[in-house]
């Protein structure tokens, strides 16, 4: 019995050591990325291998996150023979919440690009979602502590509530802001300071403008991207969003 306990302790120690080692690798990878981030010359590709290696370590941490959490905060049990109906419900509710939030944000994520200060709206809504998750967690831990007794369920509930509500709240905030925006429109002209594209399964096209001394990125289609040049004036047709964040509905040439 003592031998089994000792082996378990050694295994737990190895998990924790491996976690610290991966964090160290990620930290070391960040240094060259920061040092060469603004380099435009021959050294501009130096951060790439460090970025890839750091991402690999991060993905491994995410993959082992349940084991890591169990190591730092051991659950009461790793497996239950019988599960209370409410615990079962919370488990599947959390999983569903994450899926719904992810799907919702997939439909809304591009809308944030065409929302003035969209990043601020995104993170503000996300923090509200996290706050709601904290409140729900306190309620569950106080009134229904058995929800967190089993290892897998505890991990799923925490992940589903915090990440799911973060995603869902951002998606809902973005949708409400532009869908229920003031129907009256107003126009403003800006200069396109630069253009950019993103590579992936489908190419994205972007304009960058300076608005209120801050750079704003806007997602535009391929045709519009090629119809405008850097430095050219562009007129934005906007509506006042429900939450006060202006939403761009149309891009026009300034001389039209």
mmCIF file with all atom_site columns, N, CA and C in Angstrom, residues 17 22 50 57 65 76 97 107 127 141 155 165 187 190 193 197 233-234 238:
data_model
loop_
_atom_site.group_PDB
_atom_site.id
_atom_site.type_symbol
_atom_site.label_atom_id
_atom_site.label_alt_id
_atom_site.label_comp_id
_atom_site.label_asym_id
_atom_site.label_entity_id
_atom_site.label_seq_id
_atom_site.pdbx_PDB_ins_code
_atom_site.Cartn_x
_atom_site.Cartn_y
_atom_site.Cartn_z
_atom_site.occupancy
_atom_site.B_iso_or_equiv
_atom_site.pdbx_formal_charge
_atom_site.auth_seq_id
_atom_site.auth_comp_id
_atom_site.auth_asym_id
_atom_site.auth_atom_id
_atom_site.pdbx_PDB_model_num
ATOM 1  N N  . UNK A 1 17  ? 6.481   18.749 -12.523 1.00 0.00 ? 17  UNK A N  1
ATOM 2  C CA . UNK A 1 17  ? 7.780   19.137 -13.075 1.00 0.00 ? 17  UNK A CA 1
ATOM 3  C C  . UNK A 1 17  ? 7.678   19.391 -14.574 1.00 0.00 ? 17  UNK A C  1
ATOM 4  N N  . UNK A 1 22  ? 7.530   23.115 -19.238 1.00 0.00 ? 22  UNK A N  1
ATOM 5  C CA . UNK A 1 22  ? 6.879   23.660 -20.431 1.00 0.00 ? 22  UNK A CA 1
ATOM 6  C C  . UNK A 1 22  ? 6.652   25.165 -20.283 1.00 0.00 ? 22  UNK A C  1
ATOM 7  N N  . UNK A 1 50  ? 10.698  29.854 -32.749 1.00 0.00 ? 50  UNK A N  1
ATOM 8  C CA . UNK A 1 50  ? 10.403  29.997 -31.324 1.00 0.00 ? 50  UNK A CA 1
ATOM 9  C C  . UNK A 1 50  ? 8.897   30.063 -31.085 1.00 0.00 ? 50  UNK A C  1
ATOM 10 N N  . UNK A 1 57  ? 4.376   23.724 -27.016 1.00 0.00 ? 57  UNK A N  1
ATOM 11 C CA . UNK A 1 57  ? 4.381   23.523 -25.564 1.00 0.00 ? 57  UNK A CA 1
ATOM 12 C C  . UNK A 1 57  ? 3.031   23.908 -24.957 1.00 0.00 ? 57  UNK A C  1
ATOM 13 N N  . UNK A 1 65  ? -4.161  19.472 -19.336 1.00 0.00 ? 65  UNK A N  1
ATOM 14 C CA . UNK A 1 65  ? -4.669  20.397 -18.324 1.00 0.00 ? 65  UNK A CA 1
ATOM 15 C C  . UNK A 1 65  ? -5.455  19.699 -17.215 1.00 0.00 ? 65  UNK A C  1
ATOM 16 N N  . UNK A 1 76  ? -11.952 14.661 -5.125  1.00 0.00 ? 76  UNK A N  1
ATOM 17 C CA . UNK A 1 76  ? -12.335 13.670 -4.120  1.00 0.00 ? 76  UNK A CA 1
ATOM 18 C C  . UNK A 1 76  ? -12.365 12.263 -4.706  1.00 0.00 ? 76  UNK A C  1
ATOM 19 N N  . UNK A 1 97  ? -23.107 24.395 -23.300 1.00 0.00 ? 97  UNK A N  1
ATOM 20 C CA . UNK A 1 97  ? -22.870 25.837 -23.234 1.00 0.00 ? 97  UNK A CA 1
ATOM 21 C C  . UNK A 1 97  ? -21.620 26.225 -24.018 1.00 0.00 ? 97  UNK A C  1
ATOM 22 N N  . UNK A 1 107 ? -20.154 32.872 -35.848 1.00 0.00 ? 107 UNK A N  1
ATOM 23 C CA . UNK A 1 107 ? -21.010 33.677 -36.713 1.00 0.00 ? 107 UNK A CA 1
ATOM 24 C C  . UNK A 1 107 ? -20.813 35.176 -36.487 1.00 0.00 ? 107 UNK A C  1
ATOM 25 N N  . UNK A 1 127 ? -15.463 39.512 -20.204 1.00 0.00 ? 127 UNK A N  1
ATOM 26 C CA . UNK A 1 127 ? -15.266 39.615 -18.754 1.00 0.00 ? 127 UNK A CA 1
ATOM 27 C C  . UNK A 1 127 ? -16.590 39.512 -18.004 1.00 0.00 ? 127 UNK A C  1
ATOM 28 N N  . UNK A 1 141 ? -20.750 25.453 -5.891  1.00 0.00 ? 141 UNK A N  1
ATOM 29 C CA . UNK A 1 141 ? -19.865 24.939 -4.844  1.00 0.00 ? 141 UNK A CA 1
ATOM 30 C C  . UNK A 1 141 ? -20.518 25.034 -3.467  1.00 0.00 ? 141 UNK A C  1
ATOM 31 N N  . UNK A 1 155 ? -13.587 19.161 -14.234 1.00 0.00 ? 155 UNK A N  1
ATOM 32 C CA . UNK A 1 155 ? -12.857 19.815 -15.322 1.00 0.00 ? 155 UNK A CA 1
ATOM 33 C C  . UNK A 1 155 ? -13.818 20.322 -16.393 1.00 0.00 ? 155 UNK A C  1
ATOM 34 N N  . UNK A 1 165 ? -19.275 30.633 -21.255 1.00 0.00 ? 165 UNK A N  1
ATOM 35 C CA . UNK A 1 165 ? -19.922 31.921 -20.997 1.00 0.00 ? 165 UNK A CA 1
ATOM 36 C C  . UNK A 1 165 ? -19.112 33.082 -21.564 1.00 0.00 ? 165 UNK A C  1
ATOM 37 N N  . UNK A 1 187 ? -22.058 59.418 -41.755 1.00 0.00 ? 187 UNK A N  1
ATOM 38 C CA . UNK A 1 187 ? -20.909 59.125 -42.605 1.00 0.00 ? 187 UNK A CA 1
ATOM 39 C C  . UNK A 1 187 ? -19.670 59.876 -42.111 1.00 0.00 ? 187 UNK A C  1
ATOM 40 N N  . UNK A 1 190 ? -12.115 58.733 -43.878 1.00 0.00 ? 190 UNK A N  1
ATOM 41 C CA . UNK A 1 190 ? -10.800 58.430 -43.315 1.00 0.00 ? 190 UNK A CA 1
ATOM 42 C C  . UNK A 1 190 ? -9.869  58.006 -44.446 1.00 0.00 ? 190 UNK A C  1
ATOM 43 N N  . UNK A 1 193 ? -4.589  53.739 -44.233 1.00 0.00 ? 193 UNK A N  1
ATOM 44 C CA . UNK A 1 193 ? -3.147  53.834 -43.984 1.00 0.00 ? 193 UNK A CA 1
ATOM 45 C C  . UNK A 1 193 ? -2.408  52.591 -44.489 1.00 0.00 ? 193 UNK A C  1
ATOM 46 N N  . UNK A 1 197 ? -3.825  41.204 -45.910 1.00 0.00 ? 197 UNK A N  1
ATOM 47 C CA . UNK A 1 197 ? -4.601  39.977 -46.096 1.00 0.00 ? 197 UNK A CA 1
ATOM 48 C C  . UNK A 1 197 ? -4.121  38.936 -45.097 1.00 0.00 ? 197 UNK A C  1
ATOM 49 N N  . UNK A 1 233 ? -8.835  58.022 -49.685 1.00 0.00 ? 233 UNK A N  1
ATOM 50 C CA . UNK A 1 233 ? -9.908  58.346 -48.752 1.00 0.00 ? 233 UNK A CA 1
ATOM 51 C C  . UNK A 1 233 ? -11.070 57.363 -48.932 1.00 0.00 ? 233 UNK A C  1
ATOM 52 N N  . UNK A 1 234 ? -11.633 56.949 -47.807 1.00 0.00 ? 234 UNK A N  1
ATOM 53 C CA . UNK A 1 234 ? -12.779 56.045 -47.834 1.00 0.00 ? 234 UNK A CA 1
ATOM 54 C C  . UNK A 1 234 ? -13.851 56.601 -46.909 1.00 0.00 ? 234 UNK A C  1
ATOM 55 N N  . UNK A 1 238 ? -22.075 54.447 -41.027 1.00 0.00 ? 238 UNK A N  1
ATOM 56 C CA . UNK A 1 238 ? -22.121 53.836 -39.699 1.00 0.00 ? 238 UNK A CA 1
ATOM 57 C C  . UNK A 1 238 ? -23.465 54.025 -39.019 1.00 0.00 ? 238 UNK A C  1
#
